[in-house]
Structures are given as structure tokens and as C-alpha cells.
Short mmCIF file of N, CA and C in Angstrom, two decimals:
data_model
loop_
_atom_site.label_atom_id
_atom_site.label_comp_id
_atom_site.label_asym_id
_atom_site.label_seq_id
_atom_site.Cartn_x
_atom_site.Cartn_y
_atom_site.Cartn_z
N MET A 9 -14.06 21.35 9.90
CA MET A 9 -12.91 21.23 8.70
C MET A 9 -12.04 20.17 9.19
N THR A 10 -11.65 19.33 8.16
CA THR A 10 -10.38 18.43 8.44
C THR A 10 -9.55 18.92 7.55
N SER A 11 -8.06 18.94 7.90
CA SER A 11 -7.14 19.28 7.08
C SER A 11 -6.19 17.94 6.52
N VAL A 12 -6.11 17.85 5.30
CA VAL A 12 -5.35 16.88 4.54
C VAL A 12 -3.93 17.13 4.36
N THR A 13 -3.04 16.31 4.64
CA THR A 13 -1.51 16.57 4.19
C THR A 13 -1.23 15.55 3.41
N LEU A 14 -0.57 16.13 2.65
CA LEU A 14 -0.17 15.68 1.03
C LEU A 14 1.00 15.09 1.22
N PRO A 15 1.55 14.01 0.99
CA PRO A 15 3.20 13.56 1.05
C PRO A 15 4.03 14.67 -0.02
N LEU A 16 5.21 14.88 0.34
CA LEU A 16 5.79 15.82 -0.04
C LEU A 16 6.51 15.25 -1.58
N SER A 17 6.56 13.81 -1.82
CA SER A 17 6.71 13.00 -3.11
C SER A 17 6.00 11.89 -3.14
N ALA A 18 5.50 11.54 -4.39
CA ALA A 18 4.75 10.42 -4.70
C ALA A 18 5.65 9.39 -4.27
N LYS A 19 5.17 8.19 -3.98
CA LYS A 19 5.91 6.75 -3.94
C LYS A 19 5.09 5.79 -4.66
N ARG A 20 5.48 5.05 -5.51
CA ARG A 20 5.39 4.08 -6.25
C ARG A 20 5.13 2.64 -5.24
N ALA A 21 4.13 1.85 -5.68
CA ALA A 21 3.89 0.80 -4.75
C ALA A 21 5.14 -0.52 -5.23
N ASN A 22 5.41 -1.51 -4.44
CA ASN A 22 6.09 -2.45 -4.71
C ASN A 22 5.65 -3.09 -5.98
N GLY A 23 6.78 -3.24 -7.25
CA GLY A 23 6.36 -3.88 -8.52
C GLY A 23 5.98 -2.94 -9.40
N ASP A 24 6.00 -1.67 -9.02
CA ASP A 24 5.39 -0.70 -9.92
C ASP A 24 6.64 -0.15 -10.81
N GLY A 25 7.68 -0.41 -10.42
CA GLY A 25 8.82 0.02 -11.35
C GLY A 25 9.48 1.48 -10.70
N SER A 26 10.76 1.56 -11.40
CA SER A 26 11.09 2.79 -10.99
C SER A 26 11.93 3.51 -12.07
N ILE A 27 12.18 4.80 -12.13
CA ILE A 27 13.07 5.54 -13.15
C ILE A 27 14.15 6.44 -12.30
N THR A 28 15.38 6.01 -12.52
CA THR A 28 16.52 7.06 -11.84
C THR A 28 17.37 7.66 -13.10
N PHE A 29 18.06 8.55 -12.94
CA PHE A 29 19.32 8.93 -13.65
C PHE A 29 20.45 8.71 -12.83
N LEU A 30 21.25 7.85 -14.05
CA LEU A 30 22.51 7.44 -13.50
C LEU A 30 23.51 8.66 -14.30
N LYS A 31 24.02 9.42 -13.48
CA LYS A 31 25.12 10.43 -13.52
C LYS A 31 26.36 10.10 -14.30
N SER A 32 26.51 8.75 -13.73
CA SER A 32 28.10 8.43 -14.22
C SER A 32 28.21 7.77 -15.66
N ARG A 33 26.75 7.28 -16.07
CA ARG A 33 26.87 6.89 -17.57
C ARG A 33 25.90 7.80 -18.29
N GLY A 34 25.22 8.76 -17.90
CA GLY A 34 24.44 9.97 -18.64
C GLY A 34 23.20 9.22 -19.10
N LEU A 35 22.63 8.42 -18.52
CA LEU A 35 21.67 7.66 -18.93
C LEU A 35 20.34 7.31 -18.05
N PHE A 36 19.21 7.13 -18.24
CA PHE A 36 18.06 6.65 -17.52
C PHE A 36 17.99 5.37 -17.34
N GLN A 37 17.92 4.78 -15.92
CA GLN A 37 17.50 3.40 -15.85
C GLN A 37 16.13 3.53 -15.26
N GLY A 38 15.43 2.19 -16.00
CA GLY A 38 14.21 1.69 -15.37
C GLY A 38 14.19 0.47 -14.68
N ARG A 39 13.63 -0.05 -13.75
CA ARG A 39 13.63 -1.11 -13.14
C ARG A 39 12.14 -1.62 -12.75
N VAL A 40 11.94 -2.85 -12.97
CA VAL A 40 10.67 -3.19 -13.00
C VAL A 40 10.75 -4.72 -12.48
N HIS A 41 9.61 -5.16 -11.66
CA HIS A 41 9.59 -6.64 -11.47
C HIS A 41 8.74 -7.58 -12.31
N VAL A 42 9.23 -8.60 -12.85
CA VAL A 42 8.77 -9.36 -13.83
C VAL A 42 8.74 -10.93 -13.43
N ILE A 43 8.07 -11.75 -14.06
CA ILE A 43 8.18 -13.57 -13.89
C ILE A 43 9.21 -13.57 -15.28
N THR A 44 10.26 -14.41 -15.08
CA THR A 44 11.14 -15.08 -15.81
C THR A 44 10.43 -16.26 -16.45
N THR A 45 11.45 -16.86 -17.29
CA THR A 45 11.06 -18.23 -17.77
C THR A 45 11.19 -19.41 -17.05
N SER A 46 12.13 -19.03 -15.96
CA SER A 46 12.11 -20.16 -14.72
C SER A 46 10.75 -20.10 -13.82
N GLY A 47 10.26 -19.07 -14.08
CA GLY A 47 8.83 -18.81 -13.21
C GLY A 47 9.30 -18.28 -11.86
N VAL A 48 10.42 -17.57 -11.91
CA VAL A 48 10.76 -16.72 -10.41
C VAL A 48 10.82 -15.23 -10.82
N PRO A 49 10.10 -14.63 -9.79
CA PRO A 49 10.22 -12.94 -10.25
C PRO A 49 11.27 -12.52 -10.10
N LYS A 50 11.74 -11.21 -10.95
CA LYS A 50 12.93 -10.82 -10.99
C LYS A 50 13.12 -9.51 -11.37
N ARG A 51 13.77 -8.66 -10.62
CA ARG A 51 13.94 -7.20 -10.90
C ARG A 51 14.75 -6.80 -12.05
N VAL A 52 14.38 -6.31 -13.32
CA VAL A 52 14.93 -6.33 -14.56
C VAL A 52 15.14 -4.76 -14.80
N ALA A 53 16.35 -4.40 -15.30
CA ALA A 53 16.85 -3.12 -15.57
C ALA A 53 16.67 -2.89 -16.96
N VAL A 54 16.25 -1.56 -17.75
CA VAL A 54 16.35 -1.30 -18.87
C VAL A 54 17.38 0.25 -19.05
N TYR A 55 17.51 0.62 -19.89
CA TYR A 55 18.13 1.79 -19.97
C TYR A 55 18.07 2.33 -21.24
N GLY A 56 18.07 3.83 -21.21
CA GLY A 56 17.83 4.72 -22.40
C GLY A 56 18.10 5.95 -21.86
N LYS A 57 18.12 7.06 -23.07
CA LYS A 57 18.46 8.60 -23.18
C LYS A 57 17.22 9.36 -22.56
N THR A 58 16.11 9.07 -22.51
CA THR A 58 15.24 9.89 -22.22
C THR A 58 13.97 9.14 -21.19
N ARG A 59 13.53 9.92 -20.21
CA ARG A 59 12.66 9.40 -19.28
C ARG A 59 11.52 8.74 -19.85
N ASP A 60 10.99 9.52 -21.32
CA ASP A 60 9.95 8.79 -21.89
C ASP A 60 9.99 7.81 -22.42
N GLY A 61 11.37 7.40 -22.85
CA GLY A 61 11.71 6.26 -23.49
C GLY A 61 11.45 4.94 -22.31
N ILE A 62 12.43 5.55 -21.35
CA ILE A 62 12.19 4.29 -20.19
C ILE A 62 11.20 4.02 -19.96
N ARG A 63 9.75 4.98 -19.59
CA ARG A 63 8.69 4.72 -19.33
C ARG A 63 8.00 3.54 -20.19
N GLU A 64 8.24 4.19 -21.59
CA GLU A 64 7.59 3.06 -22.51
C GLU A 64 8.25 1.70 -22.41
N LYS A 65 9.56 1.66 -22.11
CA LYS A 65 9.92 0.28 -22.12
C LYS A 65 9.52 -0.50 -20.90
N ILE A 66 9.38 0.01 -19.60
CA ILE A 66 8.85 -0.42 -18.36
C ILE A 66 7.25 -0.91 -18.49
N THR A 67 6.83 0.11 -19.14
CA THR A 67 5.30 -0.42 -19.94
C THR A 67 5.10 -1.45 -20.69
N ALA A 68 5.77 -1.82 -21.53
CA ALA A 68 6.03 -2.87 -22.40
C ALA A 68 6.36 -4.07 -21.66
N LEU A 69 7.16 -3.78 -20.69
CA LEU A 69 7.79 -5.30 -19.90
C LEU A 69 6.34 -5.58 -19.24
N GLU A 70 5.75 -4.56 -18.46
CA GLU A 70 4.59 -4.99 -17.55
C GLU A 70 3.40 -5.39 -18.38
N VAL A 71 3.06 -5.03 -19.73
CA VAL A 71 2.28 -5.45 -20.47
C VAL A 71 2.56 -6.89 -20.83
N GLN A 72 3.74 -7.29 -21.21
CA GLN A 72 4.29 -8.57 -21.76
C GLN A 72 4.28 -9.52 -20.20
N ASP A 73 4.47 -8.96 -19.09
CA ASP A 73 4.12 -9.93 -17.86
C ASP A 73 2.82 -9.92 -17.66
N ASN A 74 1.91 -9.07 -17.75
CA ASN A 74 0.21 -9.01 -17.27
C ASN A 74 -0.51 -10.27 -18.40
N GLN A 75 0.25 -10.41 -19.43
CA GLN A 75 -0.72 -11.39 -20.85
C GLN A 75 0.38 -12.74 -20.59
N GLY A 76 1.10 -12.91 -19.30
CA GLY A 76 1.45 -14.31 -19.32
C GLY A 76 2.63 -14.64 -19.88
N ILE A 77 3.43 -13.66 -20.60
CA ILE A 77 4.78 -14.02 -21.08
C ILE A 77 5.75 -13.59 -20.38
N PRO A 78 6.48 -14.57 -20.20
CA PRO A 78 7.63 -14.61 -19.01
C PRO A 78 8.68 -13.74 -19.79
N THR A 79 9.78 -12.91 -19.04
CA THR A 79 10.66 -12.30 -19.53
C THR A 79 11.92 -13.52 -19.64
N PRO A 80 12.54 -13.63 -20.59
CA PRO A 80 14.07 -14.66 -20.65
C PRO A 80 15.00 -14.11 -19.61
N ASP A 81 15.49 -15.33 -19.01
CA ASP A 81 16.36 -15.26 -17.98
C ASP A 81 17.63 -14.81 -18.70
N THR A 82 18.70 -14.05 -18.09
CA THR A 82 20.00 -13.73 -18.82
C THR A 82 20.81 -14.63 -19.14
N ASN A 83 20.69 -15.93 -18.55
CA ASN A 83 21.38 -16.95 -18.80
C ASN A 83 21.18 -18.02 -19.37
N VAL A 84 19.96 -18.01 -20.06
CA VAL A 84 19.21 -18.71 -20.80
C VAL A 84 19.83 -19.03 -22.26
N LYS A 85 20.26 -20.25 -22.72
CA LYS A 85 20.87 -20.26 -23.98
C LYS A 85 19.87 -20.20 -25.31
N MET A 86 20.32 -19.99 -26.19
CA MET A 86 19.32 -19.86 -27.30
C MET A 86 18.53 -20.99 -27.71
N ALA A 87 19.32 -22.41 -27.48
CA ALA A 87 18.47 -23.76 -27.89
C ALA A 87 17.45 -23.88 -26.79
N ASP A 88 17.72 -23.46 -25.52
CA ASP A 88 16.91 -23.67 -24.51
C ASP A 88 15.61 -22.80 -24.80
N TYR A 89 16.18 -21.66 -25.09
CA TYR A 89 14.92 -20.51 -25.06
C TYR A 89 13.88 -21.00 -26.20
N LEU A 90 14.54 -21.26 -27.36
CA LEU A 90 13.73 -21.62 -28.48
C LEU A 90 12.81 -22.82 -28.38
N ALA A 91 13.25 -24.00 -27.88
CA ALA A 91 12.58 -25.12 -27.15
C ALA A 91 11.33 -24.78 -26.34
N TYR A 92 11.67 -23.48 -25.48
CA TYR A 92 10.80 -23.25 -24.56
C TYR A 92 9.49 -22.62 -25.41
N TRP A 93 9.91 -21.54 -26.27
CA TRP A 93 9.22 -20.57 -27.21
C TRP A 93 8.30 -21.51 -27.90
N LEU A 94 8.79 -22.56 -28.61
CA LEU A 94 7.98 -23.35 -29.37
C LEU A 94 7.07 -23.93 -28.46
N ALA A 95 7.33 -24.42 -27.47
CA ALA A 95 6.44 -25.31 -26.97
C ALA A 95 5.13 -24.45 -26.15
N THR A 96 5.53 -23.33 -25.71
CA THR A 96 4.65 -22.26 -25.07
C THR A 96 3.99 -21.17 -26.04
N VAL A 97 4.80 -20.25 -26.56
CA VAL A 97 4.39 -19.17 -27.27
C VAL A 97 3.91 -19.47 -28.49
N VAL A 98 4.62 -20.19 -29.54
CA VAL A 98 4.11 -20.56 -30.79
C VAL A 98 3.12 -21.50 -31.03
N LYS A 99 3.30 -22.33 -29.98
CA LYS A 99 1.96 -23.82 -29.93
C LYS A 99 0.52 -23.17 -29.67
N SER A 100 0.54 -21.88 -28.92
CA SER A 100 -0.60 -21.40 -28.62
C SER A 100 -1.27 -20.36 -29.48
N THR A 101 -0.27 -19.80 -30.23
CA THR A 101 -0.72 -18.45 -31.27
C THR A 101 -0.53 -18.98 -32.76
N ALA A 102 0.07 -20.21 -33.09
CA ALA A 102 0.14 -20.53 -34.50
C ALA A 102 -0.67 -21.51 -35.01
N ASP A 103 -0.88 -21.48 -36.55
CA ASP A 103 -1.67 -22.82 -36.86
C ASP A 103 -0.70 -23.90 -37.13
N ARG A 104 -0.83 -25.00 -37.42
CA ARG A 104 -0.30 -26.09 -37.25
C ARG A 104 0.64 -26.29 -38.62
N ARG A 105 0.62 -25.89 -39.63
CA ARG A 105 1.40 -25.66 -40.78
C ARG A 105 2.60 -24.78 -40.45
N ARG A 106 2.49 -23.69 -39.49
CA ARG A 106 3.56 -22.90 -39.21
C ARG A 106 4.47 -23.59 -37.94
N ILE A 107 4.00 -24.12 -36.86
CA ILE A 107 4.60 -25.18 -35.98
C ILE A 107 5.36 -25.95 -36.94
N ARG A 108 5.02 -27.08 -37.82
CA ARG A 108 5.62 -27.73 -38.34
C ARG A 108 6.80 -27.35 -38.88
N GLY A 109 6.73 -26.08 -39.64
CA GLY A 109 7.98 -25.49 -40.29
C GLY A 109 8.71 -25.03 -39.50
N THR A 110 8.50 -24.66 -38.28
CA THR A 110 9.34 -24.06 -37.16
C THR A 110 10.20 -25.25 -36.59
N ARG A 111 9.46 -26.47 -36.52
CA ARG A 111 9.74 -27.65 -35.90
C ARG A 111 11.30 -28.22 -36.64
N VAL A 112 10.70 -28.12 -38.03
CA VAL A 112 11.73 -28.75 -39.23
C VAL A 112 13.07 -27.63 -38.84
N TRP A 113 12.83 -26.41 -38.71
CA TRP A 113 14.02 -25.62 -38.71
C TRP A 113 15.00 -25.58 -37.59
N ASN A 114 14.04 -25.93 -36.36
CA ASN A 114 14.87 -26.36 -35.11
C ASN A 114 15.49 -27.61 -35.18
N ALA A 115 15.02 -28.49 -35.96
CA ALA A 115 15.54 -29.57 -35.71
C ALA A 115 17.08 -29.82 -36.48
N SER A 116 16.98 -29.04 -37.38
CA SER A 116 18.18 -29.21 -38.28
C SER A 116 19.20 -28.19 -37.75
N THR A 117 19.01 -27.42 -36.58
CA THR A 117 20.25 -26.54 -36.27
C THR A 117 21.00 -27.50 -35.14
#
């Protein structure tokens, strides 16, 4: 008979995210690695009042990352992000009439 030793605490793999409680702020913090709009992997933090809420936010970020939708960088200006969004996200998911209307709106700003 062989004995199996189990670890005292489970450890997540790299990139799986983590959830901690910040006593100083009274909030939970979740962190996960995602790809940004510049193509660089970055560790993003999300905050919330409950552990379950943070788990949902982390899952949403991971789903978005797995679908190939990058997370915006914090230093991206709105005009730059809209140009990126029009070129990649809208063009691949919308019909031509919707794209044409969006371009007219974007050109007037």
C-alpha cells in the first residue's frame, strides 16, 4: 500500500489568477494575467466587496482573453481605443451598415 500526501493548501498555476483580502481597504482583490491591446501580457487587478464577485470578474476577464479580445491598457486614450475597436472588434462582428454609421460618428469627433 502506498501513502499519498496531500498539500496543506492548494496552489493555482501561473496565469490562473489569485484572490486576496486587503484589510486596509476592506475589499477583495483579484489578479489575473491577460493580453493587452498593445499585445503585451499584463497582470490586471479587479476589486470588489465579496470573494464571489471577484471570482466572477476574473472569470469574465479570462473568457474575454480566451476569445481573443484584449484588455485595454490603462494609458490608452479614448480616440486611440475607438480606432482600434472599429478596426478589429466591430469590423469582425457587425454588418456594413452599422460600421458605416459608426465611422461617420467617429469622424465627426
